[in-house]
PDB file of C-alpha atoms in Angstrom:
ATOM      1  CA  UNK A   1      15.682  -2.496   5.113  1.00  0.00           C
ATOM      2  CA  UNK A   2      14.835  -1.083   8.491  1.00  0.00           C
ATOM      3  CA  UNK A   3      12.925   1.932   9.712  1.00  0.00           C
ATOM      4  CA  UNK A   4      15.884   3.394  11.590  1.00  0.00           C
ATOM      5  CA  UNK A   5      15.347   6.863  10.230  1.00  0.00           C
ATOM      6  CA  UNK A   6      12.240   8.927   9.649  1.00  0.00           C
ATOM      7  CA  UNK A   7      12.500  11.235   6.669  1.00  0.00           C
ATOM      8  CA  UNK A   8      10.730  14.506   6.208  1.00  0.00           C
ATOM      9  CA  UNK A   9       8.792  14.117   3.020  1.00  0.00           C
ATOM     10  CA  UNK A  10       7.988  16.691   0.417  1.00  0.00           C
ATOM     11  CA  UNK A  11       6.127  14.438  -2.000  1.00  0.00           C
ATOM     12  CA  UNK A  12       3.050  14.797  -4.147  1.00  0.00           C
ATOM     13  CA  UNK A  13       0.486  12.064  -3.671  1.00  0.00           C
ATOM     14  CA  UNK A  14      -2.003  11.976  -6.538  1.00  0.00           C
ATOM     15  CA  UNK A  15      -5.149  10.104  -5.452  1.00  0.00           C
ATOM     16  CA  UNK A  16      -7.638   9.319  -8.189  1.00  0.00           C
ATOM     17  CA  UNK A  17     -10.975   7.539  -7.928  1.00  0.00           C
ATOM     18  CA  UNK A  18     -11.621   5.380 -10.975  1.00  0.00           C
ATOM     19  CA  UNK A  19     -14.614   3.592  -9.474  1.00  0.00           C
ATOM     20  CA  UNK A  20     -17.723   5.348  -8.205  1.00  0.00           C
ATOM     21  CA  UNK A  21     -18.062   2.889  -5.279  1.00  0.00           C
ATOM     22  CA  UNK A  22     -15.278   4.750  -3.477  1.00  0.00           C
ATOM     23  CA  UNK A  23     -17.653   7.716  -2.983  1.00  0.00           C
ATOM     24  CA  UNK A  24     -19.292   5.650  -0.225  1.00  0.00           C
ATOM     25  CA  UNK A  25     -16.099   5.822   1.868  1.00  0.00           C
ATOM     26  CA  UNK A  26     -15.980   9.206   3.640  1.00  0.00           C
ATOM     27  CA  UNK A  27     -12.626  10.969   3.346  1.00  0.00           C
ATOM     28  CA  UNK A  28     -11.011   8.114   1.434  1.00  0.00           C
ATOM     29  CA  UNK A  29      -8.726  10.361  -0.635  1.00  0.00           C
ATOM     30  CA  UNK A  30      -7.402  12.133   2.458  1.00  0.00           C
ATOM     31  CA  UNK A  31      -6.933   8.793   4.236  1.00  0.00           C
ATOM     32  CA  UNK A  32      -4.971   7.398   1.285  1.00  0.00           C
ATOM     33  CA  UNK A  33      -2.834  10.528   0.956  1.00  0.00           C
ATOM     34  CA  UNK A  34      -1.995  10.650   4.681  1.00  0.00           C
ATOM     35  CA  UNK A  35      -1.184   6.917   4.816  1.00  0.00           C
ATOM     36  CA  UNK A  36       1.087   7.194   1.768  1.00  0.00           C
ATOM     37  CA  UNK A  37       2.970  10.180   3.170  1.00  0.00           C
ATOM     38  CA  UNK A  38       3.425   8.479   6.542  1.00  0.00           C
ATOM     39  CA  UNK A  39       4.697   5.283   4.887  1.00  0.00           C
ATOM     40  CA  UNK A  40       7.225   7.292   2.894  1.00  0.00           C
ATOM     41  CA  UNK A  41       8.296   9.263   5.975  1.00  0.00           C
ATOM     42  CA  UNK A  42       8.702   6.187   8.153  1.00  0.00           C
ATOM     43  CA  UNK A  43       9.816   3.707   5.497  1.00  0.00           C
ATOM     44  CA  UNK A  44      13.490   4.390   6.098  1.00  0.00           C
ATOM     45  CA  UNK A  45      14.167   5.116   2.437  1.00  0.00           C
ATOM     46  CA  UNK A  46      15.176   8.626   1.336  1.00  0.00           C
ATOM     47  CA  UNK A  47      13.177  10.029  -1.562  1.00  0.00           C
ATOM     48  CA  UNK A  48      13.770  12.971  -3.836  1.00  0.00           C
ATOM     49  CA  UNK A  49      12.102  16.196  -2.682  1.00  0.00           C
ATOM     50  CA  UNK A  50       9.045  16.800  -4.815  1.00  0.00           C
ATOM     51  CA  UNK A  51       8.792  13.175  -5.948  1.00  0.00           C
ATOM     52  CA  UNK A  52       5.372  11.899  -6.909  1.00  0.00           C
ATOM     53  CA  UNK A  53       3.331   8.814  -6.134  1.00  0.00           C
ATOM     54  CA  UNK A  54       0.011   7.785  -7.639  1.00  0.00           C
ATOM     55  CA  UNK A  55      -2.742   6.045  -5.664  1.00  0.00           C
ATOM     56  CA  UNK A  56      -5.637   4.808  -7.778  1.00  0.00           C
ATOM     57  CA  UNK A  57      -8.900   3.775  -6.159  1.00  0.00           C
ATOM     58  CA  UNK A  58     -10.228   1.325  -8.721  1.00  0.00           C
ATOM     59  CA  UNK A  59     -12.600  -1.625  -8.889  1.00  0.00           C
ATOM     60  CA  UNK A  60     -12.003  -5.372  -8.972  1.00  0.00           C
ATOM     61  CA  UNK A  61     -12.219  -5.555 -12.770  1.00  0.00           C
ATOM     62  CA  UNK A  62      -9.481  -2.958 -13.234  1.00  0.00           C
ATOM     63  CA  UNK A  63      -7.220  -4.562 -10.655  1.00  0.00           C
ATOM     64  CA  UNK A  64      -7.878  -8.057 -12.042  1.00  0.00           C
ATOM     65  CA  UNK A  65      -6.818  -6.879 -15.515  1.00  0.00           C
ATOM     66  CA  UNK A  66      -3.630  -5.299 -14.143  1.00  0.00           C
ATOM     67  CA  UNK A  67      -2.936  -8.379 -12.027  1.00  0.00           C
ATOM     68  CA  UNK A  68      -3.349 -10.581 -15.119  1.00  0.00           C
ATOM     69  CA  UNK A  69      -1.273  -8.353 -17.396  1.00  0.00           C
ATOM     70  CA  UNK A  70       1.597  -7.654 -14.988  1.00  0.00           C
ATOM     71  CA  UNK A  71       1.682 -10.638 -12.638  1.00  0.00           C
ATOM     72  CA  UNK A  72       0.071 -13.414 -14.673  1.00  0.00           C
ATOM     73  CA  UNK A  73      -2.666 -13.886 -12.049  1.00  0.00           C
ATOM     74  CA  UNK A  74      -6.148 -13.659 -13.538  1.00  0.00           C
ATOM     75  CA  UNK A  75      -8.008 -12.470 -10.443  1.00  0.00           C
ATOM     76  CA  UNK A  76      -8.494  -9.317  -8.421  1.00  0.00           C
ATOM     77  CA  UNK A  77      -6.424  -8.652  -5.327  1.00  0.00           C
ATOM     78  CA  UNK A  78      -6.741  -5.961  -2.686  1.00  0.00           C
ATOM     79  CA  UNK A  79      -3.698  -3.870  -3.635  1.00  0.00           C
ATOM     80  CA  UNK A  80      -1.114  -3.803  -6.395  1.00  0.00           C
ATOM     81  CA  UNK A  81       2.115  -1.836  -6.384  1.00  0.00           C
ATOM     82  CA  UNK A  82       4.157  -0.770  -9.363  1.00  0.00           C
ATOM     83  CA  UNK A  83       7.504   0.778  -8.399  1.00  0.00           C
ATOM     84  CA  UNK A  84       8.775   3.240 -11.011  1.00  0.00           C
ATOM     85  CA  UNK A  85      12.414   2.362 -10.341  1.00  0.00           C
ATOM     86  CA  UNK A  86      14.472  -0.255  -8.550  1.00  0.00           C
ATOM     87  CA  UNK A  87      15.017   0.199  -4.817  1.00  0.00           C
ATOM     88  CA  UNK A  88      18.587   1.446  -5.301  1.00  0.00           C
ATOM     89  CA  UNK A  89      17.369   4.342  -7.498  1.00  0.00           C
ATOM     90  CA  UNK A  90      14.441   5.602  -5.427  1.00  0.00           C
ATOM     91  CA  UNK A  91      16.337   8.526  -3.921  1.00  0.00           C
ATOM     92  CA  UNK A  92      16.989   9.961  -7.417  1.00  0.00           C
ATOM     93  CA  UNK A  93      13.586   9.307  -8.984  1.00  0.00           C
ATOM     94  CA  UNK A  94      11.052  12.108  -9.511  1.00  0.00           C
ATOM     95  CA  UNK A  95       8.287   9.463  -9.615  1.00  0.00           C
ATOM     96  CA  UNK A  96       8.108   6.648  -7.070  1.00  0.00           C
ATOM     97  CA  UNK A  97       5.372   4.503  -8.590  1.00  0.00           C
ATOM     98  CA  UNK A  98       1.722   3.508  -8.497  1.00  0.00           C
ATOM     99  CA  UNK A  99      -0.484   1.852  -5.898  1.00  0.00           C
ATOM    100  CA  UNK A 100      -3.894   0.542  -6.975  1.00  0.00           C
ATOM    101  CA  UNK A 101      -6.709  -0.649  -4.688  1.00  0.00           C
ATOM    102  CA  UNK A 102      -9.725  -2.755  -5.711  1.00  0.00           C
ATOM    103  CA  UNK A 103     -12.932  -1.562  -4.075  1.00  0.00           C
ATOM    104  CA  UNK A 104     -14.958  -4.766  -3.938  1.00  0.00           C
ATOM    105  CA  UNK A 105     -12.090  -6.850  -2.540  1.00  0.00           C
ATOM    106  CA  UNK A 106     -11.080  -4.175  -0.019  1.00  0.00           C
ATOM    107  CA  UNK A 107     -14.697  -3.693   1.061  1.00  0.00           C
ATOM    108  CA  UNK A 108     -15.268  -7.430   1.500  1.00  0.00           C
ATOM    109  CA  UNK A 109     -12.059  -7.843   3.521  1.00  0.00           C
ATOM    110  CA  UNK A 110     -12.941  -4.926   5.795  1.00  0.00           C
ATOM    111  CA  UNK A 111     -16.400  -6.394   6.418  1.00  0.00           C
ATOM    112  CA  UNK A 112     -15.063  -9.916   7.008  1.00  0.00           C
ATOM    113  CA  UNK A 113     -12.391  -8.637   9.395  1.00  0.00           C
ATOM    114  CA  UNK A 114     -14.784  -6.197  11.143  1.00  0.00           C
ATOM    115  CA  UNK A 115     -12.472  -3.286  10.379  1.00  0.00           C
ATOM    116  CA  UNK A 116     -13.356   0.277   9.489  1.00  0.00           C
ATOM    117  CA  UNK A 117     -13.039   0.724   5.741  1.00  0.00           C
ATOM    118  CA  UNK A 118     -10.825   3.799   6.205  1.00  0.00           C
ATOM    119  CA  UNK A 119      -8.451   1.803   8.437  1.00  0.00           C
ATOM    120  CA  UNK A 120      -8.224  -1.036   5.942  1.00  0.00           C
ATOM    121  CA  UNK A 121      -7.588   1.432   3.111  1.00  0.00           C
ATOM    122  CA  UNK A 122      -4.830   3.085   5.150  1.00  0.00           C
ATOM    123  CA  UNK A 123      -3.265  -0.309   5.833  1.00  0.00           C
ATOM    124  CA  UNK A 124      -3.315  -1.346   2.183  1.00  0.00           C
ATOM    125  CA  UNK A 125      -1.913   1.990   1.030  1.00  0.00           C
ATOM    126  CA  UNK A 126       0.911   1.671   3.584  1.00  0.00           C
ATOM    127  CA  UNK A 127       1.518  -1.911   2.411  1.00  0.00           C
ATOM    128  CA  UNK A 128       1.559  -0.837  -1.242  1.00  0.00           C
ATOM    129  CA  UNK A 129       3.849   2.131  -0.643  1.00  0.00           C
ATOM    130  CA  UNK A 130       6.313  -0.054   1.253  1.00  0.00           C
ATOM    131  CA  UNK A 131       6.447  -2.321  -1.809  1.00  0.00           C
ATOM    132  CA  UNK A 132       7.154   0.752  -3.947  1.00  0.00           C
ATOM    133  CA  UNK A 133      10.010   1.613  -1.549  1.00  0.00           C
ATOM    134  CA  UNK A 134      11.524  -1.841  -2.042  1.00  0.00           C
ATOM    135  CA  UNK A 135      10.088  -3.886   0.821  1.00  0.00           C
ATOM    136  CA  UNK A 136       8.782  -7.381   0.164  1.00  0.00           C
ATOM    137  CA  UNK A 137       7.356 -10.389   1.980  1.00  0.00           C
ATOM    138  CA  UNK A 138       8.583 -13.335  -0.053  1.00  0.00           C
ATOM    139  CA  UNK A 139      10.388 -14.907   2.924  1.00  0.00           C
ATOM    140  CA  UNK A 140       9.290 -15.271   6.532  1.00  0.00           C
ATOM    141  CA  UNK A 141      11.921 -12.749   7.697  1.00  0.00           C
ATOM    142  CA  UNK A 142      10.899 -10.209   5.050  1.00  0.00           C
ATOM    143  CA  UNK A 143       7.223 -10.670   5.945  1.00  0.00           C
ATOM    144  CA  UNK A 144       7.883 -10.188   9.664  1.00  0.00           C
ATOM    145  CA  UNK A 145      10.003  -7.066   9.012  1.00  0.00           C
ATOM    146  CA  UNK A 146       7.402  -5.568   6.659  1.00  0.00           C
ATOM    147  CA  UNK A 147       4.456  -6.355   8.936  1.00  0.00           C
ATOM    148  CA  UNK A 148       6.264  -4.858  11.946  1.00  0.00           C
ATOM    149  CA  UNK A 149       6.900  -1.659   9.981  1.00  0.00           C
ATOM    150  CA  UNK A 150       3.295  -1.531   8.762  1.00  0.00           C
ATOM    151  CA  UNK A 151       2.084  -1.934  12.344  1.00  0.00           C
ATOM    152  CA  UNK A 152       4.390   0.880  13.508  1.00  0.00           C
ATOM    153  CA  UNK A 153       3.252   3.218  10.732  1.00  0.00           C
ATOM    154  CA  UNK A 154      -0.425   2.449  11.353  1.00  0.00           C
ATOM    155  CA  UNK A 155       0.017   2.997  15.104  1.00  0.00           C
ATOM    156  CA  UNK A 156       1.348   6.477  14.288  1.00  0.00           C
ATOM    157  CA  UNK A 157      -1.999   7.036  12.521  1.00  0.00           C
ATOM    158  CA  UNK A 158      -3.942   5.711  15.543  1.00  0.00           C
ATOM    159  CA  UNK A 159      -4.885   2.512  13.692  1.00  0.00           C
ATOM    160  CA  UNK A 160      -4.749  -0.821  15.515  1.00  0.00           C
ATOM    161  CA  UNK A 161      -2.376  -3.628  14.536  1.00  0.00           C
ATOM    162  CA  UNK A 162      -3.985  -5.227  11.474  1.00  0.00           C
ATOM    163  CA  UNK A 163      -2.068  -8.459  12.060  1.00  0.00           C
ATOM    164  CA  UNK A 164      -3.132  -8.966  15.663  1.00  0.00           C
ATOM    165  CA  UNK A 165      -5.454 -11.884  14.913  1.00  0.00           C
ATOM    166  CA  UNK A 166      -4.973 -12.243  11.180  1.00  0.00           C
ATOM    167  CA  UNK A 167      -2.825 -14.164   8.753  1.00  0.00           C
ATOM    168  CA  UNK A 168      -0.442 -12.082   6.597  1.00  0.00           C
ATOM    169  CA  UNK A 169      -2.014 -10.433   3.547  1.00  0.00           C
ATOM    170  CA  UNK A 170      -0.260 -12.982   1.379  1.00  0.00           C
ATOM    171  CA  UNK A 171       1.333 -16.136   2.698  1.00  0.00           C
ATOM    172  CA  UNK A 172       5.063 -15.757   2.145  1.00  0.00           C
ATOM    173  CA  UNK A 173       6.852 -18.499   0.269  1.00  0.00           C
ATOM    174  CA  UNK A 174       9.375 -20.323   2.430  1.00  0.00           C
TER     175      UNK A 174
END
C-alpha cells in the first residue's frame, strides 16, 4: 500500500478514556481524534463515508489482558489495533476497528524518549490506525513503508519524525 492519494474523510472517531491517568494529558482526546482522522485521510485507503473508529485510552492492565487474549502475549504494549474487517473490505465497512493505548507504557516511553506525551499519543494512534487500514511491519520493506507514512502523517501535524534516532516500535521479523 502507498499513500498516493489523500482521501477526504467523513468518519466518526469515538475516543473513550477508560483509565483516569489520561486526565493528566491535556487535550488527549482531541489529539487522538485529529491523529486518527489524519491517518485515515493520508493512509491511501478509501473508507465509507460516515464510518466509525474507536480509540480507547486504557491502562496497562487492560491492554495486557487484550494482548494476552487476542495475541497470546501476556504483557502490556503501547498500542493494540483490532481491524473490524480485512483490508479488502475496508471501503464497504461502516466500522473500521478499534485502537487501544496503554497509559503507563505510553507515558514511560514518552519520558524515556524525551517526547511530549501528546506527540507520542498522536504517533501511536497513527500507527494503530494504519494497522486498522491494513498496513503492517512484519518485513523490513513493510516496516520502512509504514514508518515513512507515519513520519509523513506526523509531519502534517507538525510532529517531528519519531524514528529519527529510535529503533522501530517493534522489530520486524526478517
